[in-house]
């Protein structure tokens, strides 16, 4: 960060600020094996994070001028900033097997089918039967007939790295007007624009008043009544654009 403050004259000050930030984060997990998710019991298998991470570079320049003249204090300025984001995600590139509750025949103590029966099975029991009958060499169809088998398999794929950038700018003007010793009026307007939305130009007026109920020229008020109105905008983040592109 750098800040330069210049006293142009006794009643005028100009300030310029510059900031640069770089952020790098990485996640590393083994996704060569699919994950296993047995609802209500456990998570196992490979960690589906893989080799993921992101790099963010952000710069910002702002300039503000303050000018006092009589009962008025004028402020004006602007800001420009940009962020570059490179994000890599191989989440679930190895796949995930999910096991839910199911229905199957009852088994006796030797894990043999009890003929003519049908019972509700917990997710853990569905998984247990899957592992048991796989070890016995049964086919997928036979395992499902006995109440085993995964309920769902999910797999992500595609291009792992996505790059986006966002540029936004804002200009403002504001006047703090001391109408009377116990009455101040502030009004101004701000203009904003950003690059990653189709409608990038927004105006936002601001208006506020402060009234010292029991104040006068020789006494500071003990009670101040304040009221105001303004239009404010939330910016659309670069991560929203990233997710849309992905």
XYZ file of N, CA and C in Angstrom:
738
model
N 0.841 -1.192 0.000
C 0.000 0.000 0.000
C 0.875 1.241 0.000
N 0.454 2.242 -0.774
C 1.124 3.533 -0.805
C 0.074 4.624 -0.672
N 0.371 5.652 0.109
C -0.528 6.796 0.269
C 0.281 8.079 0.142
N -0.224 9.013 -0.663
C 0.411 10.322 -0.816
C -0.620 11.389 -0.510
N -0.329 12.252 0.461
C -1.223 13.336 0.852
C -0.568 14.669 0.519
N -1.290 15.487 -0.213
C -0.749 16.765 -0.674
C -1.639 17.905 -0.185
N -1.063 18.827 0.573
C -1.793 20.025 1.007
C -1.632 21.072 -0.097
N -2.637 21.153 -0.961
C -2.560 22.058 -2.107
C -2.627 23.520 -1.671
N -3.441 23.776 -0.658
C -3.555 25.102 -0.048
C -4.138 24.893 1.339
N -4.172 25.911 2.193
C -4.673 25.701 3.559
C -6.075 25.107 3.617
N -6.870 25.301 2.593
C -8.258 24.811 2.622
C -8.483 23.621 1.696
N -7.433 23.082 1.092
C -7.613 21.997 0.124
C -6.548 20.929 0.326
N -7.006 19.687 0.436
C -6.111 18.536 0.607
C -6.454 17.501 -0.455
N -5.430 16.912 -1.065
C -5.611 15.835 -2.031
C -4.868 14.596 -1.541
N -5.534 13.452 -1.623
C -4.926 12.202 -1.169
C -5.056 11.152 -2.263
N -3.954 10.471 -2.552
C -3.920 9.393 -3.537
C -3.459 8.121 -2.851
N -4.178 7.038 -3.091
C -3.843 5.750 -2.484
C -3.704 4.693 -3.576
N -2.711 3.826 -3.403
C -2.515 2.683 -4.307
C -2.352 1.429 -3.462
N -2.946 0.351 -3.925
C -2.870 -0.918 -3.186
C -2.746 -2.072 -4.165
N -1.885 -3.024 -3.834
C -1.747 -4.252 -4.619
C -1.772 -5.439 -3.660
N -2.568 -6.443 -4.005
C -2.668 -7.642 -3.175
C -2.576 -8.876 -4.064
N -1.866 -9.878 -3.574
C -1.760 -11.159 -4.262
C -2.053 -12.264 -3.259
N -2.928 -13.152 -3.624
C -3.332 -14.237 -2.731
C -3.255 -15.561 -3.482
N -2.617 -16.550 -2.863
C -2.477 -17.880 -3.457
C -2.930 -18.911 -2.429
N -3.794 -19.807 -2.831
C -4.222 -20.896 -1.946
C -4.249 -22.206 -2.737
N -3.898 -23.292 -2.054
C -3.855 -24.605 -2.698
C -4.452 -25.664 -1.779
N -5.147 -26.611 -2.385
C -5.670 -27.785 -1.680
C -5.157 -29.025 -2.413
N -4.695 -29.996 -1.667
C -4.138 -31.205 -2.261
C -4.743 -32.435 -1.595
N -5.370 -33.272 -2.398
C -5.945 -34.517 -1.900
C -5.895 -35.584 -2.981
N -5.954 -36.827 -2.568
C -5.853 -37.942 -3.509
C -7.236 -38.287 -4.052
N -7.476 -37.935 -5.320
C -8.765 -38.278 -5.928
C -8.621 -39.346 -7.001
N -7.526 -40.151 -6.919
C -7.396 -41.256 -7.861
C -8.371 -42.382 -7.524
N -8.894 -42.397 -6.296
C -9.911 -43.360 -5.886
C -11.244 -42.642 -5.722
N -12.358 -43.251 -6.108
C -13.659 -42.605 -5.895
C -13.989 -42.515 -4.416
N -14.780 -41.525 -4.073
C -15.237 -41.367 -2.694
C -16.451 -42.252 -2.447
N -16.673 -42.588 -1.171
C -17.821 -43.392 -0.754
C -18.562 -42.614 0.319
N -19.839 -42.379 0.079
C -20.669 -41.620 1.012
C -21.849 -42.491 1.414
N -21.778 -43.018 2.623
C -22.864 -43.825 3.172
C -23.672 -42.916 4.094
N -24.866 -42.551 3.663
C -25.664 -41.559 4.369
C -25.885 -41.945 5.823
N -25.542 -41.004 6.725
C -25.765 -41.226 8.145
C -24.772 -42.151 8.808
N -23.740 -42.596 8.060
C -22.788 -43.545 8.641
C -21.358 -43.041 8.535
N -20.813 -42.920 7.322
C -19.422 -42.497 7.205
C -19.133 -42.018 5.782
N -18.012 -41.317 5.655
C -17.434 -40.927 4.375
C -16.100 -41.635 4.230
N -15.827 -42.193 3.071
C -14.583 -42.910 2.867
C -14.105 -42.777 1.436
N -13.075 -43.566 1.101
C -12.535 -43.522 -0.251
C -11.572 -42.364 -0.435
N -11.404 -41.942 -1.678
C -10.475 -40.873 -1.995
C -11.029 -39.499 -1.664
N -10.121 -38.586 -1.309
C -10.513 -37.196 -1.069
C -10.699 -36.510 -2.413
N -11.916 -36.037 -2.691
C -12.234 -35.527 -4.024
C -11.838 -34.066 -4.236
N -10.888 -33.571 -3.442
C -10.365 -32.229 -3.661
C -9.393 -32.228 -4.825
N -8.534 -33.269 -4.875
C -7.529 -33.328 -5.916
C -6.490 -32.234 -5.741
N -5.878 -31.819 -6.839
C -4.902 -30.738 -6.821
C -5.610 -29.471 -7.303
N -6.190 -28.723 -6.365
C -6.993 -27.543 -6.677
C -6.398 -26.315 -6.004
N -6.833 -25.150 -6.442
C -6.366 -23.918 -5.826
C -6.699 -22.723 -6.679
N -6.338 -21.537 -6.201
C -6.581 -20.326 -6.979
C -5.514 -19.283 -6.671
N -5.327 -18.407 -7.659
C -4.415 -17.280 -7.541
C -5.174 -16.016 -7.885
N -5.105 -15.026 -6.992
C -5.830 -13.768 -7.171
C -4.851 -12.611 -7.110
N -4.908 -11.733 -8.132
C -4.119 -10.506 -8.164
C -5.070 -9.322 -8.220
N -4.884 -8.372 -7.306
C -5.825 -7.263 -7.168
C -5.056 -5.957 -7.028
N -5.429 -4.950 -7.846
C -4.843 -3.621 -7.692
C -5.964 -2.591 -7.587
N -5.638 -1.471 -6.947
C -6.646 -0.441 -6.694
C -5.971 0.928 -6.593
N -6.559 1.928 -7.243
C -6.089 3.314 -7.166
C -7.275 4.191 -6.797
N -7.099 5.064 -5.796
C -8.159 5.975 -5.369
C -7.583 7.368 -5.163
N -8.394 8.367 -5.492
C -7.981 9.758 -5.311
C -9.146 10.551 -4.742
N -8.874 11.333 -3.689
C -9.908 12.122 -3.026
C -9.382 13.538 -2.776
N -10.222 14.529 -3.072
C -9.889 15.925 -2.804
C -10.925 16.512 -1.854
N -10.465 17.174 -0.798
C -11.338 17.848 0.163
C -11.058 19.351 0.098
N -12.145 20.134 0.057
C -11.995 21.576 -0.089
C -13.001 22.265 0.822
N -12.497 23.073 1.740
C -13.357 23.812 2.670
C -13.486 25.253 2.198
N -14.742 25.693 2.086
C -14.996 27.081 1.670
C -16.216 27.596 2.411
N -15.989 28.487 3.336
C -17.090 29.037 4.118
C -17.809 27.957 4.895
N -19.110 27.873 4.697
C -19.924 26.884 5.398
C -19.965 25.542 4.675
N -19.213 25.413 3.573
C -19.251 24.196 2.771
C -17.923 23.449 2.877
N -18.027 22.124 2.941
C -16.878 21.239 2.823
C -17.152 20.292 1.663
N -16.429 20.460 0.590
C -16.646 19.683 -0.627
C -15.667 18.516 -0.673
N -16.169 17.368 -1.063
C -15.329 16.194 -1.272
C -15.670 15.592 -2.626
N -14.634 15.223 -3.357
C -14.837 14.615 -4.671
C -13.674 13.679 -4.945
N -13.930 12.713 -5.777
C -12.855 11.774 -6.084
C -13.365 10.562 -6.825
N -12.535 9.552 -6.887
C -12.895 8.337 -7.601
C -11.968 7.192 -7.245
N -12.362 6.021 -7.702
C -11.578 4.817 -7.453
C -11.704 3.881 -8.643
N -10.593 3.252 -9.015
C -10.563 2.217 -10.050
C -9.855 1.009 -9.462
N -10.416 -0.153 -9.667
C -9.766 -1.359 -9.170
C -10.060 -2.524 -10.101
N -9.164 -3.499 -10.096
C -9.309 -4.664 -10.976
C -8.757 -5.883 -10.267
N -9.388 -7.011 -10.509
C -8.942 -8.271 -9.934
C -8.844 -9.307 -11.048
N -7.778 -10.100 -10.998
C -7.560 -11.207 -11.923
C -7.562 -12.494 -11.102
N -8.403 -13.446 -11.491
C -8.567 -14.674 -10.720
C -8.381 -15.883 -11.627
N -7.441 -16.742 -11.256
C -7.232 -18.031 -11.917
C -7.583 -19.121 -10.909
N -8.597 -19.910 -11.228
C -9.101 -20.894 -10.273
C -9.086 -22.281 -10.906
N -8.479 -23.227 -10.203
C -8.409 -24.613 -10.656
C -9.174 -25.494 -9.683
N -10.120 -26.260 -10.212
C -10.911 -27.151 -9.377
C -11.082 -28.501 -10.078
N -10.591 -29.541 -9.436
C -10.815 -30.914 -9.922
C -11.661 -31.665 -8.900
N -12.526 -30.922 -8.232
C -13.383 -31.516 -7.213
C -14.295 -32.578 -7.832
N -14.281 -33.750 -7.270
C -15.093 -34.899 -7.687
C -14.721 -35.408 -9.082
N -13.491 -35.159 -9.520
C -13.046 -35.723 -10.798
C -12.821 -37.231 -10.686
N -12.703 -37.742 -9.461
C -12.562 -39.180 -9.267
C -13.887 -39.895 -9.069
N -14.966 -39.122 -8.843
C -16.292 -39.716 -8.687
C -16.646 -40.016 -7.241
N -17.948 -40.088 -6.959
C -18.452 -40.383 -5.617
C -19.616 -41.366 -5.715
N -19.524 -42.454 -4.946
C -20.631 -43.401 -4.809
C -21.432 -43.030 -3.568
N -22.751 -42.889 -3.736
C -23.627 -42.566 -2.616
C -24.543 -43.743 -2.326
N -24.669 -44.051 -1.063
C -25.515 -45.159 -0.618
C -26.644 -44.598 0.237
N -27.886 -44.828 -0.210
C -29.075 -44.425 0.530
C -29.765 -45.664 1.093
N -30.851 -45.427 1.818
C -31.644 -46.550 2.324
C -32.281 -47.299 1.151
N -32.581 -48.584 1.354
C -33.144 -49.394 0.280
C -34.040 -50.509 0.806
N -34.359 -51.432 -0.074
C -35.210 -52.577 0.252
C -34.552 -53.829 -0.296
N -34.621 -54.931 0.472
C -34.051 -56.192 0.020
C -34.538 -57.343 0.871
N -34.181 -58.553 0.488
C -34.607 -59.720 1.274
C -33.857 -59.791 2.604
N -34.480 -60.426 3.584
C -33.809 -60.630 4.871
C -32.725 -61.677 4.705
N -31.661 -61.555 5.491
C -30.577 -62.523 5.506
C -30.503 -63.171 6.873
N -30.132 -64.462 6.885
C -29.976 -65.126 8.177
C -28.571 -64.862 8.724
N -28.213 -65.534 9.808
C -26.940 -65.299 10.473
C -25.753 -65.647 9.578
N -25.972 -66.506 8.588
C -24.904 -66.898 7.667
C -24.940 -66.069 6.389
N -25.716 -64.978 6.400
C -25.865 -64.093 5.234
C -26.480 -64.813 4.035
N -27.361 -65.753 4.348
C -28.109 -66.433 3.301
C -29.514 -65.839 3.227
N -30.064 -65.796 2.000
C -31.367 -65.174 1.780
C -32.464 -65.990 2.442
N -33.349 -65.287 3.149
C -34.550 -65.903 3.702
C -35.636 -65.755 2.651
N -36.040 -66.829 2.041
C -36.962 -66.797 0.908
C -38.281 -66.132 1.277
N -38.830 -65.357 0.323
C -40.145 -64.749 0.486
C -40.179 -63.552 1.408
N -39.032 -62.946 1.710
C -39.002 -61.805 2.624
C -38.566 -60.533 1.892
N -38.978 -59.392 2.418
C -38.567 -58.085 1.898
C -38.602 -57.103 3.065
N -37.449 -56.486 3.353
C -37.350 -55.594 4.504
C -36.681 -54.276 4.092
N -36.880 -53.255 4.941
C -36.211 -51.972 4.723
C -34.764 -52.084 5.189
N -33.844 -51.512 4.412
C -32.427 -51.586 4.715
C -31.873 -50.180 4.956
N -31.053 -50.039 5.970
C -30.390 -48.769 6.227
C -29.294 -48.556 5.185
N -28.837 -47.319 4.993
C -27.720 -47.095 4.058
C -26.485 -47.927 4.409
N -26.200 -48.077 5.716
C -25.038 -48.860 6.115
C -25.205 -50.337 5.750
N -26.418 -50.870 5.876
C -26.664 -52.266 5.516
C -26.580 -52.466 4.001
N -27.057 -51.476 3.236
C -26.932 -51.551 1.772
C -25.461 -51.618 1.387
N -24.632 -50.784 2.030
C -23.199 -50.793 1.739
C -22.565 -52.113 2.175
N -22.956 -52.617 3.344
C -22.384 -53.873 3.833
C -22.660 -55.013 2.861
N -23.892 -55.079 2.357
C -24.242 -56.137 1.401
C -23.475 -55.966 0.083
N -23.235 -54.712 -0.302
C -22.472 -54.484 -1.528
C -21.073 -55.066 -1.396
N -20.385 -54.723 -0.293
C -19.025 -55.223 -0.083
C -19.025 -56.748 0.070
N -20.001 -57.277 0.805
C -20.077 -58.719 1.058
C -20.239 -59.511 -0.232
N -21.201 -59.099 -1.055
C -21.491 -59.881 -2.265
C -20.491 -59.613 -3.376
N -19.830 -58.438 -3.354
C -18.733 -58.225 -4.297
C -17.597 -59.197 -4.006
N -17.303 -59.398 -2.716
C -16.231 -60.318 -2.333
C -16.557 -61.751 -2.742
N -17.842 -62.085 -2.850
C -18.247 -63.427 -3.271
C -18.290 -63.556 -4.784
N -18.001 -62.438 -5.505
C -17.932 -62.497 -6.957
C -19.256 -62.380 -7.667
N -20.309 -61.907 -6.997
C -21.610 -61.778 -7.650
C -21.593 -60.603 -8.627
N -22.442 -60.673 -9.630
C -22.556 -59.604 -10.604
C -23.301 -58.420 -10.001
N -23.200 -57.257 -10.690
C -23.886 -56.075 -10.213
C -25.381 -56.279 -10.135
N -25.953 -56.975 -11.115
C -27.399 -57.235 -11.120
C -27.797 -58.086 -9.924
N -26.995 -59.124 -9.644
C -27.311 -60.005 -8.519
C -27.184 -59.261 -7.188
N -26.186 -58.393 -7.090
C -26.002 -57.638 -5.842
C -27.194 -56.721 -5.598
N -27.686 -56.078 -6.653
C -28.850 -55.194 -6.498
C -30.097 -55.994 -6.116
N -30.239 -57.166 -6.651
C -31.398 -57.999 -6.302
C -31.372 -58.397 -4.827
N -30.188 -58.407 -4.243
C -30.052 -58.769 -2.832
C -30.029 -57.548 -1.923
N -30.336 -56.356 -2.457
C -30.438 -55.150 -1.634
C -29.176 -54.329 -1.569
N -28.130 -54.708 -2.313
C -26.888 -53.950 -2.312
C -26.823 -52.991 -3.494
N -25.637 -52.436 -3.722
C -25.430 -51.528 -4.853
C -25.585 -50.067 -4.472
N -24.751 -49.233 -5.078
C -24.817 -47.796 -4.812
C -26.118 -47.217 -5.347
N -26.648 -46.211 -4.662
C -27.873 -45.553 -5.097
C -27.598 -44.521 -6.192
N -26.406 -43.919 -6.152
C -26.102 -42.843 -7.099
C -24.597 -42.743 -7.256
N -24.162 -42.444 -8.483
C -22.759 -42.166 -8.748
C -22.656 -40.817 -9.431
N -21.830 -39.927 -8.886
C -21.634 -38.601 -9.472
C -20.177 -38.457 -9.894
N -19.956 -37.735 -10.988
C -18.614 -37.535 -11.520
C -18.554 -36.178 -12.201
N -17.534 -35.392 -11.862
C -17.324 -34.098 -12.509
C -16.186 -34.210 -13.509
N -16.238 -33.371 -14.541
C -15.191 -33.382 -15.548
C -15.143 -32.054 -16.265
N -14.290 -31.965 -17.268
C -14.186 -30.743 -18.044
C -12.852 -30.063 -17.834
N -12.782 -28.801 -18.239
C -11.559 -28.013 -18.102
C -11.420 -27.554 -16.657
N -10.353 -27.942 -15.969
C -10.270 -27.640 -14.532
C -9.977 -26.184 -14.200
N -9.264 -25.451 -15.077
C -8.850 -24.082 -14.767
C -9.727 -23.076 -15.491
N -10.250 -22.101 -14.731
C -11.063 -21.021 -15.274
C -10.458 -19.695 -14.832
N -10.362 -18.747 -15.763
C -9.785 -17.439 -15.471
C -10.810 -16.353 -15.746
N -10.965 -15.429 -14.808
C -11.875 -14.290 -14.966
C -11.184 -13.037 -14.430
N -11.672 -11.890 -14.858
C -11.225 -10.638 -14.259
C -12.414 -9.698 -14.152
N -12.312 -8.753 -13.233
C -13.376 -7.778 -13.011
C -12.745 -6.407 -12.806
N -13.249 -5.431 -13.546
C -12.819 -4.044 -13.415
C -14.021 -3.226 -12.976
N -13.862 -2.446 -11.908
C -14.957 -1.563 -11.502
C -14.399 -0.189 -11.167
N -15.245 0.811 -11.345
C -14.840 2.201 -11.122
C -15.981 2.955 -10.469
N -15.631 3.986 -9.714
C -16.633 4.824 -9.070
C -16.150 6.260 -8.954
N -17.046 7.204 -9.187
C -16.777 8.627 -9.019
C -17.805 9.199 -8.047
N -17.414 10.183 -7.228
C -18.375 10.731 -6.278
C -18.132 12.226 -6.074
N -19.200 12.879 -5.658
C -19.143 14.286 -5.239
C -20.055 14.443 -4.041
N -19.583 15.163 -3.013
C -20.378 15.348 -1.803
C -20.118 16.738 -1.217
N -21.169 17.349 -0.687
C -21.073 18.668 -0.058
C -21.682 18.599 1.333
N -20.884 18.899 2.349
C -21.368 19.045 3.720
C -21.576 20.537 3.977
N -22.823 20.925 4.079
C -23.184 22.344 4.179
C -23.709 22.624 5.581
N -23.005 23.501 6.312
C -23.457 23.893 7.645
C -24.388 25.086 7.475
N -25.678 24.796 7.352
C -26.674 25.828 7.093
C -26.769 26.799 8.267
N -26.785 26.247 9.490
C -26.829 27.033 10.723
C -25.915 26.346 11.728
N -25.582 27.002 12.829
C -24.706 26.355 13.803
C -25.220 25.009 14.291
N -26.539 24.825 14.295
C -27.102 23.562 14.776
C -27.803 22.773 13.676
N -27.535 23.110 12.411
C -28.191 22.424 11.295
C -27.188 22.216 10.162
N -26.986 20.937 9.785
C -26.073 20.592 8.696
C -26.815 19.763 7.661
N -26.499 20.018 6.397
C -27.107 19.302 5.278
C -26.002 18.710 4.418
N -26.107 17.420 4.151
C -25.131 16.736 3.293
C -25.851 16.171 2.078
N -25.281 16.388 0.912
C -25.881 15.862 -0.305
C -24.765 15.544 -1.294
N -25.040 14.586 -2.156
C -24.036 14.197 -3.130
C -24.553 13.117 -4.048
N -23.681 12.658 -4.922
C -24.049 11.629 -5.888
C -22.825 10.783 -6.182
N -23.048 9.535 -6.477
C -21.970 8.597 -6.804
C -22.325 7.868 -8.100
N -21.316 7.654 -8.920
C -21.468 6.922 -10.177
C -20.609 5.670 -10.103
N -21.186 4.524 -10.460
C -20.449 3.269 -10.390
C -20.638 2.478 -11.675
N -19.631 1.704 -12.031
C -19.687 0.830 -13.199
C -18.755 -0.349 -12.971
N -19.099 -1.495 -13.537
C -18.225 -2.647 -13.463
C -18.347 -3.446 -14.753
N -17.311 -4.240 -15.029
C -17.180 -4.845 -16.352
C -17.903 -6.170 -16.512
N -18.200 -6.879 -15.422
C -18.717 -8.233 -15.574
C -20.240 -8.331 -15.464
N -20.950 -7.229 -15.720
C -22.401 -7.272 -15.874
C -22.775 -6.428 -17.084
N -23.901 -6.776 -17.709
C -24.288 -6.071 -18.927
C -24.701 -4.635 -18.646
N -25.336 -4.405 -17.475
C -25.726 -3.051 -17.097
C -24.690 -2.535 -16.129
N -23.741 -1.721 -16.619
C -22.612 -1.361 -15.796
C -22.575 0.063 -15.319
N -23.659 0.816 -15.495
C -23.630 2.241 -15.147
C -24.774 2.534 -14.174
N -24.411 2.963 -12.971
C -25.418 3.202 -11.942
C -25.139 4.518 -11.234
N -26.194 5.300 -11.031
C -26.112 6.541 -10.272
C -26.764 6.336 -8.908
N -26.145 6.877 -7.867
C -26.691 6.701 -6.524
C -26.644 8.032 -5.782
N -27.791 8.725 -5.679
C -27.843 9.981 -4.923
C -27.832 9.727 -3.420
N -27.324 10.693 -2.654
C -27.269 10.615 -1.198
C -27.740 11.954 -0.620
N -28.501 11.879 0.465
C -28.982 13.096 1.121
C -29.160 12.810 2.603
N -28.659 13.711 3.465
C -28.833 13.533 4.904
C -28.859 14.893 5.582
N -29.448 14.920 6.786
C -29.553 16.150 7.557
C -29.275 15.831 9.023
N -28.607 16.750 9.707
C -28.334 16.623 11.144
C -28.785 17.908 11.828
N -29.664 17.759 12.818
C -30.256 18.928 13.491
C -30.001 18.821 14.987
N -29.242 19.764 15.531
C -29.016 19.811 16.963
C -30.186 20.495 17.645
N -31.008 19.738 18.335
C -32.274 20.264 18.862
C -32.049 21.363 19.902
N -31.043 21.212 20.754
C -30.842 22.178 21.830
C -29.514 22.914 21.676
N -29.014 23.026 20.448
C -27.748 23.697 20.230
C -27.924 25.085 19.639
N -26.896 25.914 19.834
C -26.881 27.236 19.216
C -25.426 27.650 19.037
N -25.201 28.886 18.656
C -23.865 29.321 18.270
C -22.829 29.130 19.365
N -23.210 29.299 20.618
C -22.242 29.216 21.712
C -22.331 27.922 22.512
N -23.156 26.982 22.086
C -23.326 25.753 22.857
C -23.500 24.568 21.912
N -22.720 23.507 22.165
C -22.861 22.280 21.400
C -24.145 21.556 21.820
N -24.881 21.017 20.854
C -26.134 20.326 21.214
C -25.862 19.016 21.949
N -26.741 18.676 22.861
C -26.672 17.400 23.548
C -27.526 16.351 22.860
N -28.465 16.785 22.050
C -29.344 15.871 21.317
C -29.328 16.264 19.842
N -28.972 15.285 18.979
C -28.902 15.523 17.534
C -29.853 14.561 16.837
N -30.726 15.109 16.018
C -31.660 14.321 15.225
C -31.092 14.178 13.812
N -30.954 12.950 13.347
C -30.375 12.695 12.026
C -31.361 11.927 11.150
N -31.363 12.263 9.874
C -32.192 11.562 8.894
C -31.436 11.538 7.575
N -31.680 10.516 6.773
C -30.947 10.428 5.521
C -31.604 9.494 4.537
N -31.146 9.619 3.303
C -31.639 8.778 2.214
C -30.487 8.558 1.242
N -30.415 7.363 0.700
C -29.368 7.102 -0.284
C -29.661 5.844 -1.069
N -29.065 5.736 -2.236
C -29.136 4.540 -3.070
C -27.759 3.888 -3.047
N -27.727 2.601 -2.754
C -26.465 1.872 -2.647
C -26.538 0.612 -3.503
N -25.413 0.233 -4.088
C -25.356 -0.932 -4.965
C -24.370 -1.957 -4.412
N -24.764 -3.223 -4.480
C -23.837 -4.316 -4.213
C -23.176 -4.708 -5.527
N -21.880 -4.929 -5.476
C -21.175 -5.309 -6.695
C -21.266 -6.810 -6.926
N -21.343 -7.186 -8.190
C -21.346 -8.602 -8.565
C -19.897 -9.089 -8.538
N -19.608 -10.065 -7.699
C -18.229 -10.491 -7.490
C -17.710 -11.310 -8.669
N -16.388 -11.395 -8.747
C -15.766 -12.189 -9.809
C -16.020 -13.672 -9.615
N -16.254 -14.111 -8.366
C -16.537 -15.544 -8.139
C -17.880 -15.951 -8.733
N -18.848 -15.014 -8.782
C -20.129 -15.314 -9.427
C -19.923 -15.552 -10.914
N -19.113 -14.696 -11.558
C -18.794 -14.885 -12.962
C -18.023 -16.180 -13.171
N -17.101 -16.482 -12.255
C -16.333 -17.716 -12.343
C -17.233 -18.939 -12.329
N -18.181 -18.975 -11.400
C -19.083 -20.124 -11.311
C -19.970 -20.249 -12.536
N -20.398 -19.094 -13.078
C -21.230 -19.120 -14.293
C -20.432 -19.656 -15.481
N -19.193 -19.199 -15.619
C -18.345 -19.695 -16.707
C -18.049 -21.187 -16.557
N -17.810 -21.574 -15.314
C -17.485 -22.998 -15.081
C -18.691 -23.887 -15.388
